[in-house]
XYZ file of C-alpha atoms in Angstrom:
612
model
C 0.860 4.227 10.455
C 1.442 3.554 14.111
C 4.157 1.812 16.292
C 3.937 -1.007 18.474
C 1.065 -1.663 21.029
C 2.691 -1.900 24.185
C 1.490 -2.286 28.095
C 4.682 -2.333 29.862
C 4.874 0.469 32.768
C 6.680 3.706 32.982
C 9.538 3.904 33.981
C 10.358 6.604 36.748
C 12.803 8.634 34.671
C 10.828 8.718 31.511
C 10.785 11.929 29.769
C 8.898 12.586 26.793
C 9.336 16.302 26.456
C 13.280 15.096 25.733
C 12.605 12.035 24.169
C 10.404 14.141 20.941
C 13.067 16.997 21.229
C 16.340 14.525 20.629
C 13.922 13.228 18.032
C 13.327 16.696 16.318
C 17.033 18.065 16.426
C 18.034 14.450 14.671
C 15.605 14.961 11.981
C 17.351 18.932 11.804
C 20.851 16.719 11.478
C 20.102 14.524 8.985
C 18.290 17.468 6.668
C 20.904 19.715 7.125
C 23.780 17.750 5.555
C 22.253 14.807 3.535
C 24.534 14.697 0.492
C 27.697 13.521 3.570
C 24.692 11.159 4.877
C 24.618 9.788 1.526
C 27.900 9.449 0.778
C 28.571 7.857 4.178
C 25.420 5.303 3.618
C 26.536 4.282 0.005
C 30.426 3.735 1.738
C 29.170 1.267 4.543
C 26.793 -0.552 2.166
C 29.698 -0.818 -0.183
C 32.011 -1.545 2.027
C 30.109 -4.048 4.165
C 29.219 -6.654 0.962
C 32.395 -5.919 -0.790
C 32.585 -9.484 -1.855
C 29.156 -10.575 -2.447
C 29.039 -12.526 -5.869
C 26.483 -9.854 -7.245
C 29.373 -6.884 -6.921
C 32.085 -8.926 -7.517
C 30.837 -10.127 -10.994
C 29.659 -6.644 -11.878
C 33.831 -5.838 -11.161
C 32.961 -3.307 -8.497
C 36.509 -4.760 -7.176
C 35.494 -3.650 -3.410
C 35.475 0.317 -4.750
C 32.832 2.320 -2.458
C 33.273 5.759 -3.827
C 30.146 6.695 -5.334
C 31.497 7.726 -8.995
C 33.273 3.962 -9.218
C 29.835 2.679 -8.089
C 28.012 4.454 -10.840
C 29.900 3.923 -13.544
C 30.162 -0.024 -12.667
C 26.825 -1.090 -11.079
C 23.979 -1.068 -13.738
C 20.278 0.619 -12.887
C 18.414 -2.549 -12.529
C 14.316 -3.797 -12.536
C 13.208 -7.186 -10.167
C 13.890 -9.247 -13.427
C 17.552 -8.572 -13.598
C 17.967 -9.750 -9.627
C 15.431 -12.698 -9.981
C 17.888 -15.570 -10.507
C 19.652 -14.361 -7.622
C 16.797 -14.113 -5.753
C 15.765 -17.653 -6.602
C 19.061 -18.805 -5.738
C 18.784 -17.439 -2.094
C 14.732 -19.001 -1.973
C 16.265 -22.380 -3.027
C 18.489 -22.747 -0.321
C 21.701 -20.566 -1.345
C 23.176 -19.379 2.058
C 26.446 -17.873 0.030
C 26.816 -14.121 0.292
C 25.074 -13.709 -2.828
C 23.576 -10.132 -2.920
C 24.755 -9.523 1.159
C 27.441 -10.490 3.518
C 24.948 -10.275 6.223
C 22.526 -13.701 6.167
C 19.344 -12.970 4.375
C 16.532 -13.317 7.481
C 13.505 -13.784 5.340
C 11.791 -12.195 2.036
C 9.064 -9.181 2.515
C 6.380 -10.184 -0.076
C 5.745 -6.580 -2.485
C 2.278 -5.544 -3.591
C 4.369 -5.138 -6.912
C 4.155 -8.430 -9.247
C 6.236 -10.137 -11.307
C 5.024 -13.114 -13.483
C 1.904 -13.141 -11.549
C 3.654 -13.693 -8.310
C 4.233 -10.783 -6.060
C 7.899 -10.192 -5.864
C 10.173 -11.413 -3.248
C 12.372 -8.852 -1.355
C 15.629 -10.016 0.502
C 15.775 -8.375 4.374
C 18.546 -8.973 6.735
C 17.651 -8.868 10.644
C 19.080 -5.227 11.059
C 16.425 -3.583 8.851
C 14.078 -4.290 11.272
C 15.971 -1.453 13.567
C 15.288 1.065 10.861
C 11.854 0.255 10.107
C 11.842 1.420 13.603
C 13.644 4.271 13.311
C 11.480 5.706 10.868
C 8.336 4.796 12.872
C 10.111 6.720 16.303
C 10.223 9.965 13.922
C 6.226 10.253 13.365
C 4.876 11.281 16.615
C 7.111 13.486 18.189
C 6.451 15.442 14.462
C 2.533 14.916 14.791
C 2.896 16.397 18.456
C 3.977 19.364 17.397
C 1.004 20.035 15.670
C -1.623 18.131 17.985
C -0.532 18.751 21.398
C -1.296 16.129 24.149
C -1.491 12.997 22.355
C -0.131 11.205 24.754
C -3.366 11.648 27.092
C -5.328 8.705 25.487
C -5.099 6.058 22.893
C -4.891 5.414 19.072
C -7.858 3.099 17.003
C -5.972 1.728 14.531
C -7.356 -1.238 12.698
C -3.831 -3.286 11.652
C -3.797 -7.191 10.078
C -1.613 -9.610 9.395
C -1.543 -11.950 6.471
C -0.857 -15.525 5.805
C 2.821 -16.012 4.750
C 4.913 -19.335 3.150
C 8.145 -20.679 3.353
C 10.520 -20.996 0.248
C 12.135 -24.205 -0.565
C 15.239 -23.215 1.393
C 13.022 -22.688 4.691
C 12.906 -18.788 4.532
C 9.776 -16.806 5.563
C 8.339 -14.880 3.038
C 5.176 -12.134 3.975
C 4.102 -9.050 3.638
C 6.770 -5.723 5.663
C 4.004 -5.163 7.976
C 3.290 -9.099 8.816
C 7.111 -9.327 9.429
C 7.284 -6.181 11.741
C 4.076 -7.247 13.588
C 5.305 -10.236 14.276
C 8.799 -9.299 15.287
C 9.387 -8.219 18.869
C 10.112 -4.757 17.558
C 6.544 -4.984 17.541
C 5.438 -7.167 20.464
C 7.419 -5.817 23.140
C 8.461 -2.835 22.764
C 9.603 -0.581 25.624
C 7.239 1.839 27.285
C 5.874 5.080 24.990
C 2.759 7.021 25.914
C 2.220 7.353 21.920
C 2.178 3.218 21.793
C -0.795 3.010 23.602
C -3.304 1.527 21.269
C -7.282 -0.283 21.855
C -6.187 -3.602 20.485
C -4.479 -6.029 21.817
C -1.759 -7.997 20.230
C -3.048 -10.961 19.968
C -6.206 -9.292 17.970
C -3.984 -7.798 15.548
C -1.928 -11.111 14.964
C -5.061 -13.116 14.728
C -4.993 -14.451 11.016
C -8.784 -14.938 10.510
C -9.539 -11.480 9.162
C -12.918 -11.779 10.714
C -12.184 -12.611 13.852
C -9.260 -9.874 13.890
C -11.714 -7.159 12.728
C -14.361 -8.175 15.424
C -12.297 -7.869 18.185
C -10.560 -4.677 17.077
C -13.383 -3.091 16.630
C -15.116 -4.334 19.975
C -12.130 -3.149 21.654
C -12.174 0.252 20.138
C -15.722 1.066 20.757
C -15.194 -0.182 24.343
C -12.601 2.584 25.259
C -14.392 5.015 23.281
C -14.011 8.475 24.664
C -10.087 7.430 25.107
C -9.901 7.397 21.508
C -7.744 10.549 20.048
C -6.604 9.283 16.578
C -7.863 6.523 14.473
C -6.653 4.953 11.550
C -5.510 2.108 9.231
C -2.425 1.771 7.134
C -4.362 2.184 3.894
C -7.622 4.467 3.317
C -9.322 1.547 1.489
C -8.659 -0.456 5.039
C -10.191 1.793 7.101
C -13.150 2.409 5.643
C -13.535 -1.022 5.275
C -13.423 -1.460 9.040
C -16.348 1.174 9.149
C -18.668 -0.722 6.843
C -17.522 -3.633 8.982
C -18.707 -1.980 11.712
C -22.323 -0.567 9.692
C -23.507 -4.349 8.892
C -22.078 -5.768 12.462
C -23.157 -2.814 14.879
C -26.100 -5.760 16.203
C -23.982 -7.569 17.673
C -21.328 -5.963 18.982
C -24.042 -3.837 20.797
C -24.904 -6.877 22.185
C -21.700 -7.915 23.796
C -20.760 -4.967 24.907
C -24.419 -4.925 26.618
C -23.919 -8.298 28.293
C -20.205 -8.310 28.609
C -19.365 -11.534 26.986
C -18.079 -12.180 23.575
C -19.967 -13.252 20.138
C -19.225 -16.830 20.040
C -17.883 -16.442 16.656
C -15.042 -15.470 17.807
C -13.169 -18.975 18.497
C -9.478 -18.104 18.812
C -8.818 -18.845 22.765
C -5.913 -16.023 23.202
C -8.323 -13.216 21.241
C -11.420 -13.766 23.372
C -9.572 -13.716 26.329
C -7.363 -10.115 25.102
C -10.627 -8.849 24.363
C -12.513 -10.054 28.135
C -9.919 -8.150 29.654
C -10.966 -5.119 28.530
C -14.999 -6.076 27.714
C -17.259 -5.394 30.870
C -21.147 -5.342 30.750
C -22.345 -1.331 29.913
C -25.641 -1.705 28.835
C -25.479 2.333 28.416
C -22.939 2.168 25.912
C -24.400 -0.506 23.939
C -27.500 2.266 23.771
C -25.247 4.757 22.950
C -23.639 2.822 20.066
C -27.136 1.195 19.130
C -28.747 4.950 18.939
C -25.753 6.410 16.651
C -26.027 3.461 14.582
C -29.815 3.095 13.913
C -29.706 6.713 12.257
C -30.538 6.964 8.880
C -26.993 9.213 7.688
C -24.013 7.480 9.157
C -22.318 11.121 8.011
C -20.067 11.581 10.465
C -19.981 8.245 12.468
C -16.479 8.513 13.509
C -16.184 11.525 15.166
C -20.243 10.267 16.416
C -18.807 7.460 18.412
C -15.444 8.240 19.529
C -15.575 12.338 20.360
C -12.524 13.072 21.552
C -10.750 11.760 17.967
C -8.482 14.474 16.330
C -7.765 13.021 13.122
C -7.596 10.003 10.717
C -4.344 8.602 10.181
C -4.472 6.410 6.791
C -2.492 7.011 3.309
C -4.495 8.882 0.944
C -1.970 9.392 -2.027
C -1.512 8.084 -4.940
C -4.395 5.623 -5.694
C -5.413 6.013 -1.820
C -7.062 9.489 -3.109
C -9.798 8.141 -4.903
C -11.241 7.642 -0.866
C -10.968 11.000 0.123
C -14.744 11.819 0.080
C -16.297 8.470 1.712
C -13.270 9.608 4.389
C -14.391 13.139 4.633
C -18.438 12.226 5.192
C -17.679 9.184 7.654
C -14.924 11.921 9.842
C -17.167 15.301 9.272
C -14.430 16.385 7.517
C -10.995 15.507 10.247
C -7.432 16.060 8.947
C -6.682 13.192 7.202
C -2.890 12.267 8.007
C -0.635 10.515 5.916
C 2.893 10.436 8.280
C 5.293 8.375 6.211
C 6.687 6.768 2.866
C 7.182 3.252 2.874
C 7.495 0.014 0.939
C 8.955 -4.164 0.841
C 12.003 -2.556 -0.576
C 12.858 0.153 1.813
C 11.182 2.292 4.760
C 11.965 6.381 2.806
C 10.492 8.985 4.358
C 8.155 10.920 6.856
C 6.023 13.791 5.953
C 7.175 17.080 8.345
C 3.928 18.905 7.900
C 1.103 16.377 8.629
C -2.119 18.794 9.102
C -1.823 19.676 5.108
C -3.893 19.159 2.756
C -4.035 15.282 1.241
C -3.325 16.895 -2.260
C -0.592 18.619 -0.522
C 1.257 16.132 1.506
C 5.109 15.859 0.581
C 7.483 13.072 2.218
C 11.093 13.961 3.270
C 13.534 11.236 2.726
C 15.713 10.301 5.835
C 18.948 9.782 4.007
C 20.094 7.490 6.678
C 17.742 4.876 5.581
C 19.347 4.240 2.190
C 21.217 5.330 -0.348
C 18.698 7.278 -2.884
C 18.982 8.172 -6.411
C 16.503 9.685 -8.932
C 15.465 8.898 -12.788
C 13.924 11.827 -14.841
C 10.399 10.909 -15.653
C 8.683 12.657 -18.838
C 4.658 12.730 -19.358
C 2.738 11.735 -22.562
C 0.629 14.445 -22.776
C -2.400 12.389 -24.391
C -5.981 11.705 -22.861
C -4.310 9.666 -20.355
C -1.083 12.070 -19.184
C 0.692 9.106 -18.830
C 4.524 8.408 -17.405
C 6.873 7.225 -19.899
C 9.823 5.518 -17.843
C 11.535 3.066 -20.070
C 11.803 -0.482 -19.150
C 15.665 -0.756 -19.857
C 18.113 2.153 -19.611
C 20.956 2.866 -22.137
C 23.656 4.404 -21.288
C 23.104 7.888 -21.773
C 19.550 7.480 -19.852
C 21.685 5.649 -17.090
C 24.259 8.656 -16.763
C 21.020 10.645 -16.158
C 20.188 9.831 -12.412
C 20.709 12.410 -10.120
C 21.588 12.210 -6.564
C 19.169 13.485 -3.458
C 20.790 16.848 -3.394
C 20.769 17.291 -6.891
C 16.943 16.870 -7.960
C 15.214 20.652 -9.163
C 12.177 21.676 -7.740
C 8.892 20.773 -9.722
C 10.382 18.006 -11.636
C 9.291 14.453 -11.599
C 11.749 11.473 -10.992
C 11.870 7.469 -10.620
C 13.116 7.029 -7.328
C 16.299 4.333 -7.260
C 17.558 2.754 -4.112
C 20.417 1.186 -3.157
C 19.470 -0.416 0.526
C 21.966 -2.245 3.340
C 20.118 -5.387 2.163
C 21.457 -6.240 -1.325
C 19.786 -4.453 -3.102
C 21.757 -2.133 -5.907
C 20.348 0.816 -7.842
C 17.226 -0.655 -7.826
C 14.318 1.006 -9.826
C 11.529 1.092 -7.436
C 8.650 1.850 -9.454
C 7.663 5.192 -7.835
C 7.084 8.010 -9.512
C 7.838 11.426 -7.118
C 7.911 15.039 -8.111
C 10.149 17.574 -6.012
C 7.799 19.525 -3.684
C 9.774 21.628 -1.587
C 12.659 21.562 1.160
C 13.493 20.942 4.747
C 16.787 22.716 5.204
C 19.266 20.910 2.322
C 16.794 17.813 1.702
C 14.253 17.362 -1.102
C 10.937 16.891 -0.297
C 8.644 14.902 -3.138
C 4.965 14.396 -4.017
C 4.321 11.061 -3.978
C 2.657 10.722 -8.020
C 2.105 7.095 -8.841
C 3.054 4.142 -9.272
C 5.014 3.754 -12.722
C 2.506 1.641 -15.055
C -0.167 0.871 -13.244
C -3.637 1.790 -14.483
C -5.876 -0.201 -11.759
C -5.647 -0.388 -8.040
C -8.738 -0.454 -5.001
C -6.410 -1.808 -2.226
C -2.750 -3.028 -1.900
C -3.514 -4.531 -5.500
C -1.823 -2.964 -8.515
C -2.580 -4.210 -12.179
C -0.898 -2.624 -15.277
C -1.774 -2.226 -18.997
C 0.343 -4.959 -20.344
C -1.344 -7.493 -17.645
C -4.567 -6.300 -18.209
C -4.199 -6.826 -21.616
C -3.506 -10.270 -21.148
C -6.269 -10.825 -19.518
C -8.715 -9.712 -21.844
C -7.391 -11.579 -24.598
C -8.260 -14.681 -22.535
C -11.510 -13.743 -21.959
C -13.031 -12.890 -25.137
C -12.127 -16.193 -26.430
C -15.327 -17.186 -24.539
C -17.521 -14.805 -27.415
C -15.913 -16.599 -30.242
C -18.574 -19.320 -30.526
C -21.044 -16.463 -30.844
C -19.417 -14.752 -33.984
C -18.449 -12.258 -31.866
C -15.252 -9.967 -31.079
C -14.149 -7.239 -28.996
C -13.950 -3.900 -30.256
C -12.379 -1.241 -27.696
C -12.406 -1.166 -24.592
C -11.149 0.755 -21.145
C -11.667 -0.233 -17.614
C -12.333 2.162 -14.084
C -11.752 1.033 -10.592
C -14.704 1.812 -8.698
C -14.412 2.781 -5.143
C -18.114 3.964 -4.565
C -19.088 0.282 -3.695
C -17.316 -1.443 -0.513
C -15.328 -3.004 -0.937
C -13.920 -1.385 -4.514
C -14.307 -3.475 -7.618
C -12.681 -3.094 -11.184
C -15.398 -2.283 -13.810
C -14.159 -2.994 -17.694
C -16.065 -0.807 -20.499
C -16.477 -3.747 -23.500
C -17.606 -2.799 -27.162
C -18.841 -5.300 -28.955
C -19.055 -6.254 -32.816
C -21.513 -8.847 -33.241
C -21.434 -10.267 -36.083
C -23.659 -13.690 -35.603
C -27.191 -14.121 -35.124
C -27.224 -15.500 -31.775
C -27.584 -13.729 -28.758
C -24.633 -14.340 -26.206
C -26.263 -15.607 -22.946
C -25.183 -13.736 -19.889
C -23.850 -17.035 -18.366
C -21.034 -16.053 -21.126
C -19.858 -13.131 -19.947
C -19.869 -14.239 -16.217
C -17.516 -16.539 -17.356
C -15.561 -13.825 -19.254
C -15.233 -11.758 -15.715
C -13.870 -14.853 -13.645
C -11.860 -15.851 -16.491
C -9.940 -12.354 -16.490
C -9.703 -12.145 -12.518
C -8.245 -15.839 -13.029
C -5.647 -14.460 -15.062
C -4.666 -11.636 -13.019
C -2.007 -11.732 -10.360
C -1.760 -13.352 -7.045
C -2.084 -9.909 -5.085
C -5.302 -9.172 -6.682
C -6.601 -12.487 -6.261
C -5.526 -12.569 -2.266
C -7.432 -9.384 -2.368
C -10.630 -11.022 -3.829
C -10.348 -14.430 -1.756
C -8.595 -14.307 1.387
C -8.688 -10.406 2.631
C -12.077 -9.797 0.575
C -10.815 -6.169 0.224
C -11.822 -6.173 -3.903
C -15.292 -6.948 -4.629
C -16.218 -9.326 -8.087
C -15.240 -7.435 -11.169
C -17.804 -6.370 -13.351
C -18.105 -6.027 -17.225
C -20.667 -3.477 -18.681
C -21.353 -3.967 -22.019
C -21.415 -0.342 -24.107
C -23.451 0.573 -27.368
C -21.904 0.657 -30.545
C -20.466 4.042 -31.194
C -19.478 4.618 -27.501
C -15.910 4.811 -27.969
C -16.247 7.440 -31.080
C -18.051 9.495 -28.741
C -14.996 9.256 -26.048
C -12.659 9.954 -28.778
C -14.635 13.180 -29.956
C -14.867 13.944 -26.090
C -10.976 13.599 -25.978
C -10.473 15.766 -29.132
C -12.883 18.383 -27.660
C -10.553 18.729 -24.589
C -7.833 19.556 -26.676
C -6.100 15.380 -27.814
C -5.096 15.232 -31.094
C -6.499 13.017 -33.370
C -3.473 11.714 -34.877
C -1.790 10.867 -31.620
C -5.335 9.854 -30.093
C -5.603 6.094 -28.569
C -8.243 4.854 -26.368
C -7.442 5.190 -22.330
C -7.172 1.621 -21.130
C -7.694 3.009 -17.941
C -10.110 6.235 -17.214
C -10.561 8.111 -13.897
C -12.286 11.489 -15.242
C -15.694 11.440 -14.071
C -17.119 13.207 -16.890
C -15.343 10.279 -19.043
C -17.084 7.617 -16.584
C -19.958 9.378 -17.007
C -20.625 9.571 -20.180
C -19.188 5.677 -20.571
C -22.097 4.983 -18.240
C -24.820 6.887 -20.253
C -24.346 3.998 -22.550
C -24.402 0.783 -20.733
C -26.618 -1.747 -22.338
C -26.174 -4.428 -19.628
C -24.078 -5.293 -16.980
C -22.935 -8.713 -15.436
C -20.285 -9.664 -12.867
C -17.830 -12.475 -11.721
C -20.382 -15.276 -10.623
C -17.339 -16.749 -7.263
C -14.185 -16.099 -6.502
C -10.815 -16.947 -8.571
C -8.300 -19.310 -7.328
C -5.762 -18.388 -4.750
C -3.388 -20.190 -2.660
C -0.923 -18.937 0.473
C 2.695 -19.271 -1.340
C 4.210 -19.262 -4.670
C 3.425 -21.661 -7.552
C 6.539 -22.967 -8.408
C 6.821 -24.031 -4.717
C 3.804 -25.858 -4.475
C 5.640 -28.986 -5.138
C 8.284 -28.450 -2.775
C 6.162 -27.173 0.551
């Protein structure tokens, strides 16, 4: 994930050899004494929002050592904070969870009610974000020397955002730092120096955006050294982009002049700046493209490219092989650990292996504790992390310095922003160290059994949303017998596929117009970050049911029992990833029908819509 496109000059004492080594020997301070880091992080949080309401009427009393602070302050989920939050959306400018004034909300890919949850931020965060951004290169250089000698491809989008009642922004982390002038205008850095422009990557038509960054990138083509997106799903996207548009980009790079699609004024005219008529290019490009394998492509039209900078963990990794055939097989980088709530960690040894890669937390950027995490070890291995702690499980947590090596843990934050041992949701497992400081596998996301982009839909929801669906098969006599679902990545963009069993017990035959209805009916009743993804960023494609024959599930049960499940503790997967599992699910499809348009979706939150 890159920093901030810049153009500003040089200045004549710039010194990048000293620049990445001050840069190296901080991230040898901070490693080499975390557990004082920590302590003196949780003090100045403390200690700065001593009398915010939320502290005060937990009795914290203004105490910041950390034994007061964890035998007062309760481990807490979004729903506990929620009124507060909604307090501070309504118009609340009291110091309610922070002393400092609350500067907008970062919208999370995580959901609550439907609604993606809303993260207080204060203006100073934005300085760490950056901090944590300054840390990856001068680490990547170490490996790839040189990468200051030409540019980074990196395809990079904002999204719409919406103001709360009380006039707050509220987006997405990366909208907010894009926008910010963090972002915009940030001082001179040889590792800054991207192919798009600003104004293509603030462009809010995503077509539009994608055009231009993409025309841009194949115009300085042998400057390219790294590409990348912030997600793997993203980036491949922009190459598929790129396989059904090739045409007529060809054709403006041949002629020089821009596809007169593009209609935003301050895009075409970033982009002219940099297009000029190469009708040898446009040959090149045109003769790459008209092959019959696009294996390869990347490394096909922009030589000179080292490797591809995306995230490819957690459910990211189900896009390592489309990434591996497009690249010829490039390292595939994943530099740092982030998220709405807080910015965590960088990864120290970025050539590895994606199954491999292991973030360290900077324990300047918050003040981090960890929940034990056990496994079911059923068909589906799944995390058990209970939804409310008691008090023993509370008195569990561990700090950074104390987590063992090979064990799996919630990760807990308390951040300079209000928020207070918070459980994030991630589930990490101790990989390793860099001097005193843990470094962690990122595992997965606690609950969640689908996800193709920034989306993430768990058991309980998708539960829900079956139940509404099948109501649409009870004029037919007919019910719903088992079924498990699979989020399919080998179409572009991704789609989720649900497994149904039927038991028919009426005489007349269900038309497929019925189950259509049954697929837009559940991605109706899924949540707003799924349904941006379907409508407005078109990064999920329409979800498909596949009807099974009877006796299919039997068959994955005896599978499942084969493999070593018992049969008294076996339940049916709602979610499978195995592919011998898919496979044989597939063996048995009968028919198949998808979600005839797209659900509804609207910029904002519902219970605002009367108030915007």
């Amino acid at each position: 994930m890159p920093e901030a496109p810049n153009m500003t000059q040089k200045p004549a004492d710039y010194n990048l050899e000293l620049k990445n080594k001050k840069i190296l020997q901080f991230i040898e301070d901070m490693t080499s004494n975390p557990d004082e880091v920590q302590k003196d992080v949780l003090e100045e949080i403390l200690s700065s929002n001593a009398h915010v309401e939320y502290l005060k009427t937990h009795g914290l009393d203004g105490r910041t050592d950390r034994d007061s602070f964890k035998n007062i302050m309760p481990v807490i989920t979004y729903e506990d904070i929620q009124p507060y939050v909604e307090r501070i959306a309504n118009g609340d400018t009291s110091p309610i969870l922070c002393s400092k004034p609350i500067s907008e909300f970062l919208t999370s890919s995580g959901t609550s009610g439907g609604e993606r949850k809303l993260m207080p931020t204060i203006e100073e965060e934005l300085g760490r974000r950056s901090l944590l951004y300054s840390l990856l290169m001068p680490v990547m250089s170490q490996f790839v020397p040189g990468l200051d000698k030409g540019k980074g491809m990196y395809f990079l989008f904002i999204k719409s955002e919406a103001k709360t009642p009380g006039g707050l922004v509220a987006r997405p982390v990366l909208t907010s730092y894009y926008k910010s002038s963090r972002f915009k205008d940030r001082p001179y850095d040889p590792y800054t120096n991207y192919t798009s422009p600003n104004e293509t990557i603030l462009c809010l038509d995503s077509y539009q955006s994608m055009y231009s960054q993409m025309l841009c990138g194949l115009c300085q083509h042998k400057e390219v050294l790294r590409v990348g997106a912030v997600f793997a799903s993203g980036f491949i996207r922009a190459i598929k982009f790129l396989e059904k548009h090739w045409r007529l980009l060809c054709n403006d790079i041949r002629t020089g002049t821009v596809d007169f699609q593009i209609t935003d004024s301050s895009v075409r005219e970033a982009v002219m700046n940099i297009l000029k008529p190469d009708p040898e290019l446009a040959d090149f490009i045109e003769a790459e493209c008209s092959k019959d394998s696009w294996q390869g492509i990347i490394t096909r039209l922009w030589p000179n490219t080292k490797y591809v900078d995306v995230i490819v963990t957690g459910a990211m990794s189900q896009y390592i092989p489309t990434l591996d055939y497009y690249s010829n097989g490039l390292p595939l980088v994943c530099t740092m650990y982030a998220s709405s709530e807080c910015y965590f960690g960088v990864n120290l040894n970025p050539l590895c292996k994606p199954s491999e890669v292991s973030y360290t937390l900077v324990p300047v950027m918050a003040y981090f504790e960890f929940l034990p995490v056990q496994r079911n070890n059923g068909v589906s291995n799944s995390i058990s992390v209970p939804k409310t702690l008691n008090e023993k499980e509370q008195q569990e947590l561990v700090d950074l310095v104390d987590v063992k090596l090979g064990q799996e843990y919630e990760l807990v934050v308390t951040t300079y922003s209000g928020l207070y041992r918070y459980r994030v949701g991630d589930v990490l497992r101790v990989a390793g160290f860099k001097n005193k400081a843990p470094q962690f596998n990122f595992i997965c996301r606690k609950n969640v059994v689908l996800s193709i982009d920034s989306d993430k839909t768990d058991e309980v929801e998708l539960q829900h949303a079956v139940k509404n669906a099948v109501n649409h098969l009870m004029p037919f006599d007919a019910t719903l017998a088992e079924y498990t679902s699979f989020a399919d990545t080998t179409t572009i963009p991704g789609h989720y596929v649900l497994y149904w069993e039927l038991s028919l017990n009426g005489n007349t035959p269900i038309p497929p117009s019925v189950f259509e209805d049954c697929c837009l009916t559940i991605e109706e009743s899924l949540n707003s970050v799924y349904r941006q993804g379907r409508v407005c960023d078109k990064s999920i494609g329409p979800l498909e049911i596949k009807i099974v024959e009877p006796g299919t599930f039997d068959k994955l049960m005896d599978y499942a029992i084969s493999l070593g499940a018992s049969i008294n503790q076996y339940k049916t997967p709602r979610c499978v990833k195995f592919a011998p599992i898919v496979e044989l699910l597939n063996s048995r499809v009968a028919s198949c029908f998808f979600s005839p348009k797209c659900p509804k979706w609207f910029p904002g939150y519902k219970q605002w819509s009367n108030t915007n």
